[in-house]
Short mmCIF file of C-alpha atoms in Angstrom, two decimals:
data_model
loop_
_atom_site.label_atom_id
_atom_site.label_comp_id
_atom_site.label_asym_id
_atom_site.label_seq_id
_atom_site.Cartn_x
_atom_site.Cartn_y
_atom_site.Cartn_z
CA UNK Y 1 8.55 148.81 -102.45
CA UNK Y 2 11.64 147.40 -104.47
CA UNK Y 3 11.51 144.20 -103.87
CA UNK Y 4 15.46 142.90 -103.50
CA UNK Y 5 16.52 140.32 -105.74
CA UNK Y 6 18.98 138.53 -103.53
CA UNK Y 7 19.22 135.18 -102.66
CA UNK Y 8 18.70 134.46 -99.15
CA UNK Y 9 20.88 131.78 -99.74
CA UNK Y 10 23.95 133.65 -101.29
CA UNK Y 11 26.48 133.55 -98.88
CA UNK Y 12 27.84 136.56 -99.21
CA UNK Y 13 25.10 138.35 -98.60
CA UNK Y 14 26.12 140.95 -95.51
CA UNK Y 15 22.40 140.77 -94.16
CA UNK Y 16 22.11 136.54 -93.26
CA UNK Y 17 24.44 135.38 -90.13
CA UNK Y 18 27.62 133.52 -91.26
CA UNK Y 19 27.32 129.57 -90.20
CA UNK Y 20 30.67 127.95 -89.72
CA UNK Y 21 30.62 125.34 -92.42
CA UNK Y 22 32.59 121.59 -91.01
CA UNK Y 23 33.54 119.37 -93.81
CA UNK Y 24 32.81 116.02 -93.08
CA UNK Y 25 35.10 114.02 -95.00
CA UNK Y 26 33.91 111.01 -97.25
CA UNK Y 27 33.57 107.17 -95.05
CA UNK Y 28 36.07 105.25 -96.84
CA UNK Y 29 35.24 102.03 -96.66
CA UNK Y 30 37.64 98.84 -97.91
CA UNK Y 31 38.39 97.79 -101.07
CA UNK Y 32 36.37 94.96 -100.51
CA UNK Y 33 32.71 96.37 -100.64
CA UNK Y 34 33.58 96.94 -104.87
CA UNK Y 35 34.36 93.70 -105.53
CA UNK Y 36 36.21 93.87 -109.26
CA UNK Y 37 33.79 91.60 -112.41
CA UNK Y 38 35.61 89.21 -114.14
CA UNK Y 39 33.73 89.13 -117.29
CA UNK Y 40 32.98 85.31 -117.94
CA UNK Y 41 34.84 82.88 -119.27
CA UNK Y 42 34.37 82.49 -123.84
CA UNK Y 43 33.28 78.59 -122.88
CA UNK Y 44 30.34 80.63 -120.40
CA UNK Y 45 29.59 83.27 -123.14
CA UNK Y 46 29.30 80.55 -125.47
CA UNK Y 47 27.07 78.71 -123.36
CA UNK Y 48 24.38 81.98 -121.81
CA UNK Y 49 24.25 83.39 -125.81
CA UNK Y 50 23.86 79.69 -127.58
CA UNK Y 51 23.36 77.32 -125.77
CA UNK Y 52 19.84 75.94 -126.38
CA UNK Y 53 18.09 72.25 -125.66
CA UNK Y 54 19.54 70.61 -128.55
CA UNK Y 55 23.32 71.65 -128.17
CA UNK Y 56 22.82 70.73 -124.30
CA UNK Y 57 21.71 67.06 -125.11
CA UNK Y 58 24.96 67.07 -128.19
CA UNK Y 59 27.30 68.03 -125.86
CA UNK Y 60 26.59 65.08 -123.26
CA UNK Y 61 25.93 63.10 -126.22
CA UNK Y 62 29.46 63.55 -127.71
CA UNK Y 63 31.22 64.07 -124.21
CA UNK Y 64 29.28 60.42 -123.52
CA UNK Y 65 30.04 59.30 -126.73
CA UNK Y 66 33.66 60.22 -125.89
CA UNK Y 67 34.66 58.39 -122.42
CA UNK Y 68 32.99 56.03 -124.08
CA UNK Y 69 35.66 55.71 -126.54
CA UNK Y 70 38.90 55.85 -124.72
CA UNK Y 71 37.00 52.54 -122.63
CA UNK Y 72 37.60 50.78 -125.04
CA UNK Y 73 40.67 51.93 -126.82
CA UNK Y 74 42.19 51.76 -123.63
CA UNK Y 75 40.95 48.31 -122.78
CA UNK Y 76 42.65 47.40 -126.14
CA UNK Y 77 45.36 48.85 -126.01
CA UNK Y 78 46.19 46.72 -122.58
CA UNK Y 79 45.14 43.51 -123.83
CA UNK Y 80 47.68 44.00 -126.27
CA UNK Y 81 50.77 43.98 -123.81
CA UNK Y 82 52.51 41.54 -123.63
CA UNK Y 83 53.66 39.11 -120.16
CA UNK Y 84 54.81 36.36 -119.01
CA UNK Y 85 55.45 34.02 -115.95
CA UNK Y 86 57.94 35.58 -113.11
CA UNK Y 87 60.77 33.41 -112.38
CA UNK Y 88 58.92 32.10 -108.59
CA UNK Y 89 56.34 29.77 -111.41
CA UNK Y 90 59.81 27.29 -111.88
CA UNK Y 91 60.86 27.50 -108.37
CA UNK Y 92 59.45 25.24 -105.10
CA UNK Y 93 58.84 26.50 -102.09
CA UNK Y 94 56.98 25.31 -98.29
CA UNK Y 95 53.99 26.50 -97.33
CA UNK Y 96 52.25 25.95 -94.13
CA UNK Y 97 50.26 23.22 -93.29
CA UNK Y 98 45.83 24.51 -92.25
CA UNK Y 99 46.39 25.82 -88.54
CA UNK Y 100 43.22 23.75 -88.10
CA UNK Y 101 42.70 19.82 -87.72
CA UNK Y 102 41.18 19.24 -91.55
CA UNK Y 103 39.60 15.74 -93.15
CA UNK Y 104 42.83 14.53 -94.96
CA UNK Y 105 41.22 10.17 -95.55
CA UNK Y 106 37.98 10.40 -93.76
CA UNK Y 107 34.91 10.63 -95.53
CA UNK Y 108 34.13 14.34 -96.37
CA UNK Y 109 30.47 14.01 -98.28
CA UNK Y 110 30.46 15.33 -102.23
CA UNK Y 111 32.35 17.73 -103.12
CA UNK Y 112 31.66 19.86 -105.83
CA UNK Y 113 33.36 22.35 -107.92
CA UNK Y 114 32.27 25.21 -109.41
CA UNK Y 115 32.59 28.29 -112.03
CA UNK Y 116 31.81 31.17 -114.43
CA UNK Y 117 32.21 32.76 -117.24
CA UNK Y 118 29.25 35.61 -119.11
CA UNK Y 119 30.69 34.79 -122.16
CA UNK Y 120 26.90 33.07 -122.97
CA UNK Y 121 24.74 36.09 -121.89
CA UNK Y 122 22.35 37.70 -123.78
CA UNK Y 123 22.54 40.72 -121.95
CA UNK Y 124 24.65 42.77 -125.62
CA UNK Y 125 24.79 45.85 -123.55
CA UNK Y 126 26.55 44.18 -120.28
CA UNK Y 127 28.69 42.51 -122.77
CA UNK Y 128 29.50 45.71 -124.49
CA UNK Y 129 30.21 47.61 -120.88
CA UNK Y 130 32.97 45.65 -119.39
CA UNK Y 131 36.27 46.10 -118.82
CA UNK Y 132 36.96 42.70 -118.48
CA UNK Y 133 36.46 40.50 -121.76
CA UNK Y 134 36.23 36.90 -119.99
CA UNK Y 135 35.70 35.06 -124.04
CA UNK Y 136 37.27 32.14 -124.08
CA UNK Y 137 38.79 31.60 -120.44
CA UNK Y 138 36.67 28.78 -119.53
CA UNK Y 139 36.68 27.22 -122.52
CA UNK Y 140 40.49 26.51 -121.96
CA UNK Y 141 40.59 26.01 -117.99
CA UNK Y 142 37.79 24.13 -118.21
CA UNK Y 143 38.52 20.74 -119.04
CA UNK Y 144 41.57 21.48 -116.27
CA UNK Y 145 38.66 21.22 -113.46
CA UNK Y 146 37.39 18.28 -115.16
CA UNK Y 147 40.34 15.70 -115.53
CA UNK Y 148 41.55 17.51 -111.66
CA UNK Y 149 37.10 16.84 -110.25
CA UNK Y 150 37.65 13.04 -111.94
CA UNK Y 151 40.48 12.32 -110.61
CA UNK Y 152 39.35 12.60 -107.31
CA UNK Y 153 35.72 11.79 -107.80
CA UNK Y 154 34.55 15.73 -106.76
CA UNK Y 155 31.18 16.99 -109.80
CA UNK Y 156 32.45 20.19 -111.50
CA UNK Y 157 29.81 22.55 -112.96
CA UNK Y 158 29.05 25.38 -115.09
CA UNK Y 159 27.27 27.91 -113.20
CA UNK Y 160 27.32 29.99 -116.88
CA UNK Y 161 23.16 29.87 -117.68
CA UNK Y 162 22.65 31.75 -114.24
CA UNK Y 163 24.19 34.40 -114.86
CA UNK Y 164 21.65 37.67 -113.51
CA UNK Y 165 21.95 40.14 -115.79
CA UNK Y 166 21.07 43.63 -113.62
CA UNK Y 167 24.39 43.11 -111.79
CA UNK Y 168 28.01 42.42 -113.26
CA UNK Y 169 28.44 39.36 -113.53
CA UNK Y 170 31.12 37.86 -111.18
CA UNK Y 171 27.70 38.31 -108.85
CA UNK Y 172 26.82 35.17 -110.25
CA UNK Y 173 28.97 33.42 -107.95
CA UNK Y 174 26.49 33.79 -105.35
CA UNK Y 175 23.97 33.07 -107.43
CA UNK Y 176 26.13 29.31 -108.61
CA UNK Y 177 27.31 28.71 -105.41
CA UNK Y 178 24.28 28.96 -103.74
CA UNK Y 179 22.40 26.55 -106.92
CA UNK Y 180 24.82 23.37 -105.30
CA UNK Y 181 23.81 24.49 -101.55
CA UNK Y 182 19.46 22.81 -102.80
CA UNK Y 183 21.89 19.49 -104.10
CA UNK Y 184 21.02 16.44 -102.84
CA UNK Y 185 24.85 15.40 -103.80
CA UNK Y 186 26.70 18.37 -102.71
CA UNK Y 187 28.27 18.42 -99.39
CA UNK Y 188 30.77 21.10 -99.52
CA UNK Y 189 30.31 23.38 -102.64
CA UNK Y 190 33.81 25.45 -103.45
CA UNK Y 191 34.06 28.24 -105.96
CA UNK Y 192 36.92 28.05 -108.57
CA UNK Y 193 36.57 31.66 -110.98
CA UNK Y 194 37.43 31.29 -114.76
CA UNK Y 195 40.73 32.14 -114.33
CA UNK Y 196 42.06 29.15 -111.75
CA UNK Y 197 44.42 26.28 -112.80
CA UNK Y 198 45.15 23.78 -110.71
CA UNK Y 199 48.53 23.13 -111.16
CA UNK Y 200 49.22 20.40 -108.23
CA UNK Y 201 46.31 17.34 -108.79
CA UNK Y 202 47.86 15.13 -106.25
CA UNK Y 203 46.30 17.84 -104.00
CA UNK Y 204 43.37 16.45 -102.80
CA UNK Y 205 40.49 19.30 -101.79
CA UNK Y 206 40.16 17.55 -98.49
CA UNK Y 207 43.57 17.87 -97.20
CA UNK Y 208 42.69 21.77 -96.55
CA UNK Y 209 38.45 20.71 -95.25
CA UNK Y 210 37.91 21.38 -91.72
CA UNK Y 211 37.58 17.91 -89.09
CA UNK Y 212 34.97 20.97 -86.33
CA UNK Y 213 31.75 20.42 -87.87
CA UNK Y 214 31.19 24.23 -86.61
CA UNK Y 215 33.78 25.80 -89.44
CA UNK Y 216 31.41 26.68 -92.70
CA UNK Y 217 33.60 29.21 -94.62
CA UNK Y 218 37.04 28.52 -95.89
CA UNK Y 219 38.62 31.91 -97.33
CA UNK Y 220 41.79 33.16 -99.21
CA UNK Y 221 43.15 36.81 -97.77
CA UNK Y 222 43.67 39.53 -100.69
CA UNK Y 223 46.29 41.64 -101.45
CA UNK Y 224 45.49 45.50 -99.81
CA UNK Y 225 44.17 43.10 -96.62
CA UNK Y 226 40.21 41.86 -95.98
CA UNK Y 227 39.31 38.89 -97.79
CA UNK Y 228 39.75 37.06 -101.73
CA UNK Y 229 36.42 35.40 -102.98
CA UNK Y 230 38.18 34.52 -106.36
CA UNK Y 231 38.56 31.23 -104.63
CA UNK Y 232 36.35 29.63 -101.22
CA UNK Y 233 34.64 27.00 -100.09
CA UNK Y 234 31.24 26.46 -98.77
CA UNK Y 235 29.40 23.60 -95.77
CA UNK Y 236 26.53 22.28 -96.53
CA UNK Y 237 24.41 23.93 -94.10
CA UNK Y 238 22.00 26.76 -93.12
CA UNK Y 239 25.03 29.38 -91.86
CA UNK Y 240 25.91 28.62 -95.69
CA UNK Y 241 22.69 30.48 -96.89
CA UNK Y 242 22.78 32.67 -94.60
CA UNK Y 243 25.59 34.47 -95.47
CA UNK Y 244 24.86 33.59 -99.48
CA UNK Y 245 22.35 35.54 -99.22
CA UNK Y 246 23.48 38.33 -96.52
CA UNK Y 247 26.36 38.67 -99.34
CA UNK Y 248 24.20 38.94 -102.41
CA UNK Y 249 21.84 41.08 -100.57
CA UNK Y 250 24.94 43.88 -99.83
CA UNK Y 251 23.07 45.78 -102.87
CA UNK Y 252 24.80 48.67 -102.24
CA UNK Y 253 28.42 47.46 -103.04
CA UNK Y 254 27.31 46.72 -107.24
CA UNK Y 255 29.11 48.68 -109.33
CA UNK Y 256 27.61 50.17 -112.65
CA UNK Y 257 28.10 48.25 -116.01
CA UNK Y 258 32.30 48.44 -117.36
CA UNK Y 259 34.08 49.00 -114.18
CA UNK Y 260 36.94 47.47 -113.25
CA UNK Y 261 36.67 45.81 -110.23
CA UNK Y 262 32.06 44.74 -110.04
CA UNK Y 263 31.62 45.29 -105.84
CA UNK Y 264 31.55 41.42 -105.29
CA UNK Y 265 34.85 41.32 -103.49
CA UNK Y 266 34.31 44.20 -101.81
CA UNK Y 267 31.36 43.40 -100.36
CA UNK Y 268 32.39 39.67 -99.51
CA UNK Y 269 34.81 41.59 -97.44
CA UNK Y 270 32.71 44.51 -95.37
CA UNK Y 271 29.93 40.82 -94.71
CA UNK Y 272 33.09 39.63 -93.17
CA UNK Y 273 34.89 41.97 -91.19
CA UNK Y 274 30.70 43.27 -89.53
CA UNK Y 275 30.81 39.74 -89.01
CA UNK Y 276 30.29 38.66 -85.39
CA UNK Y 277 30.49 35.05 -85.77
CA UNK Y 278 32.77 35.08 -87.98
CA UNK Y 279 35.33 33.02 -85.13
CA UNK Y 280 33.86 30.56 -84.47
CA UNK Y 281 32.71 29.72 -88.56
CA UNK Y 282 35.38 31.28 -91.00
CA UNK Y 283 38.62 29.43 -91.34
CA UNK Y 284 41.73 31.33 -93.21
CA UNK Y 285 44.25 29.37 -94.03
CA UNK Y 286 47.34 30.85 -96.11
CA UNK Y 287 46.84 31.81 -99.33
CA UNK Y 288 49.22 29.26 -101.33
CA UNK Y 289 46.55 26.46 -99.76
CA UNK Y 290 44.34 26.70 -102.26
CA UNK Y 291 44.49 30.21 -103.85
CA UNK Y 292 48.16 31.11 -105.41
CA UNK Y 293 47.91 34.19 -106.77
CA UNK Y 294 49.89 34.33 -110.44
CA UNK Y 295 52.34 36.49 -111.27
CA UNK Y 296 53.79 38.23 -114.19
CA UNK Y 297 55.72 40.07 -115.73
CA UNK Y 298 56.14 42.20 -118.95
CA UNK Y 299 59.64 41.14 -120.67
CA UNK Y 300 62.17 44.53 -119.12
CA UNK Y 301 60.68 43.34 -115.62
CA UNK Y 302 62.21 40.40 -115.98
CA UNK Y 303 64.76 40.87 -117.55
CA UNK Y 304 65.73 43.51 -114.17
CA UNK Y 305 64.34 41.07 -111.61
CA UNK Y 306 66.78 38.91 -112.27
CA UNK Y 307 70.69 40.35 -110.62
CA UNK Y 308 68.42 40.82 -107.68
CA UNK Y 309 65.26 37.92 -107.60
CA UNK Y 310 65.72 37.60 -103.61
CA UNK Y 311 64.70 40.98 -102.92
CA UNK Y 312 61.69 40.66 -104.06
CA UNK Y 313 57.79 41.59 -101.95
CA UNK Y 314 57.00 38.10 -104.05
CA UNK Y 315 60.32 36.00 -103.53
CA UNK Y 316 58.58 32.16 -101.51
CA UNK Y 317 55.67 34.49 -100.36
CA UNK Y 318 52.87 31.94 -99.47
CA UNK Y 319 51.02 34.80 -101.88
CA UNK Y 320 52.14 33.97 -103.90
CA UNK Y 321 52.00 30.83 -106.80
CA UNK Y 322 55.12 28.78 -106.64
CA UNK Y 323 56.04 25.41 -108.24
CA UNK Y 324 54.21 22.17 -105.96
CA UNK Y 325 51.41 25.19 -105.63
CA UNK Y 326 47.89 23.26 -105.37
CA UNK Y 327 45.73 26.20 -107.52
CA UNK Y 328 47.14 29.09 -109.46
CA UNK Y 329 45.01 31.93 -109.81
CA UNK Y 330 45.09 35.02 -111.38
CA UNK Y 331 42.72 37.96 -109.79
CA UNK Y 332 40.93 40.70 -111.05
CA UNK Y 333 42.09 39.93 -115.13
CA UNK Y 334 39.56 39.13 -117.22
CA UNK Y 335 41.40 36.64 -119.84
CA UNK Y 336 40.87 37.11 -123.36
CA UNK Y 337 42.58 33.94 -125.89
CA UNK Y 338 40.21 31.92 -127.69
CA UNK Y 339 41.42 27.57 -127.64
CA UNK Y 340 42.43 28.05 -131.20
CA UNK Y 341 45.75 29.18 -129.64
CA UNK Y 342 48.17 27.09 -131.26
CA UNK Y 343 49.81 25.81 -129.12
CA UNK Y 344 47.36 24.61 -126.85
CA UNK Y 345 47.04 22.58 -125.31
CA UNK Y 346 50.83 21.27 -126.58
CA UNK Y 347 52.36 23.53 -123.66
CA UNK Y 348 52.15 25.07 -119.95
CA UNK Y 349 51.50 28.47 -121.43
CA UNK Y 350 48.47 30.29 -122.79
CA UNK Y 351 48.56 34.12 -123.67
CA UNK Y 352 46.51 35.64 -121.96
CA UNK Y 353 46.34 38.60 -119.79
CA UNK Y 354 47.50 40.72 -117.07
CA UNK Y 355 44.31 41.59 -116.37
CA UNK Y 356 42.74 41.81 -120.07
CA UNK Y 357 44.96 39.91 -122.12
CA UNK Y 358 47.33 38.70 -123.92
CA UNK Y 359 48.94 36.93 -120.46
CA UNK Y 360 51.23 33.54 -119.69
CA UNK Y 361 48.18 31.70 -118.17
CA UNK Y 362 49.58 28.47 -116.30
CA UNK Y 363 47.44 25.67 -118.51
CA UNK Y 364 48.95 22.56 -117.03
CA UNK Y 365 48.10 19.31 -118.53
CA UNK Y 366 49.07 16.43 -115.11
CA UNK Y 367 50.93 14.18 -116.76
CA UNK Y 368 48.83 11.28 -115.23
CA UNK Y 369 46.40 12.90 -116.22
CA UNK Y 370 46.47 12.96 -119.75
CA UNK Y 371 47.82 9.67 -119.43
CA UNK Y 372 44.57 8.65 -117.97
CA UNK Y 373 42.92 9.96 -121.12
CA UNK Y 374 44.39 8.64 -123.70
CA UNK Y 375 44.71 5.54 -121.54
CA UNK Y 376 47.62 5.23 -120.68
#
């Protein structure tokens, strides 16, 4: 029997039926089904092939040191910019009287004034990380504050010993004011930042203290809205103590060391914004009443604005210091100047800073106060 070697699957085999095959086209797919592979970057390849724990730690250390170096270099650069008083320093303009009844010559009780700086802080880390340097500023402004307080029989206190090093120094103003709230001889407490100077010694604090015993806080406005914590006054009361306690407890606003802002001012803004009894206990007179912001310009800006001075937003503004205002304040600026300056105190200006140093800060020597010190 012969065995057939023919392949039964051979289409040429005539013994098998021929099936008509339908050509099936492959299913078309969108290009997105086959994404193109991208080559990793050289940096990624480096870290993928060579990175280990020690290399990563070293890289992070280099980044941190670079940031710190930039921080110090930029701060040093800012500290050597030169500034001069804006022309409005020598121009008078009226300041609106308070819109409420004041004590005037009535007995307001004992009035205490306090301030502080971090120059006595024992935290080396905090002093290194700080963006603004207050070394020497209180030394420059202290005599001005003491002379004003002595003239009107007020008490002057330095709260620098009360600084809490766990927060930026500006937060400790709360502690300084709260400390005086517990003193028997303080009926009103005025906080004044170290970079403030009393410019009109004839103006008494009683001239803007409210006669209404239900008003406990006096605070001025701030640029950009809200209120400024650089200068404020509190009546000795349970309401004021609670206000200070609530302000201190706003820990979410505390900024880390080295930031340009401390967060205390934003915390106070938020506290006052959400305060249900604001209208009953808080007053905010025109800022020129007790917290005029000093305006400074570079030398080139000074020459430019003289051609259109009356068009400047700060010209004749109650927000900025003009001649005759009660107090001048350089808000947000740590002043980095020292009393060894050879022009202190023989003239009216001291090199200081616009946010750092040097800037020209008012250190006015009132003639009547000088006469008192000299026995005249």
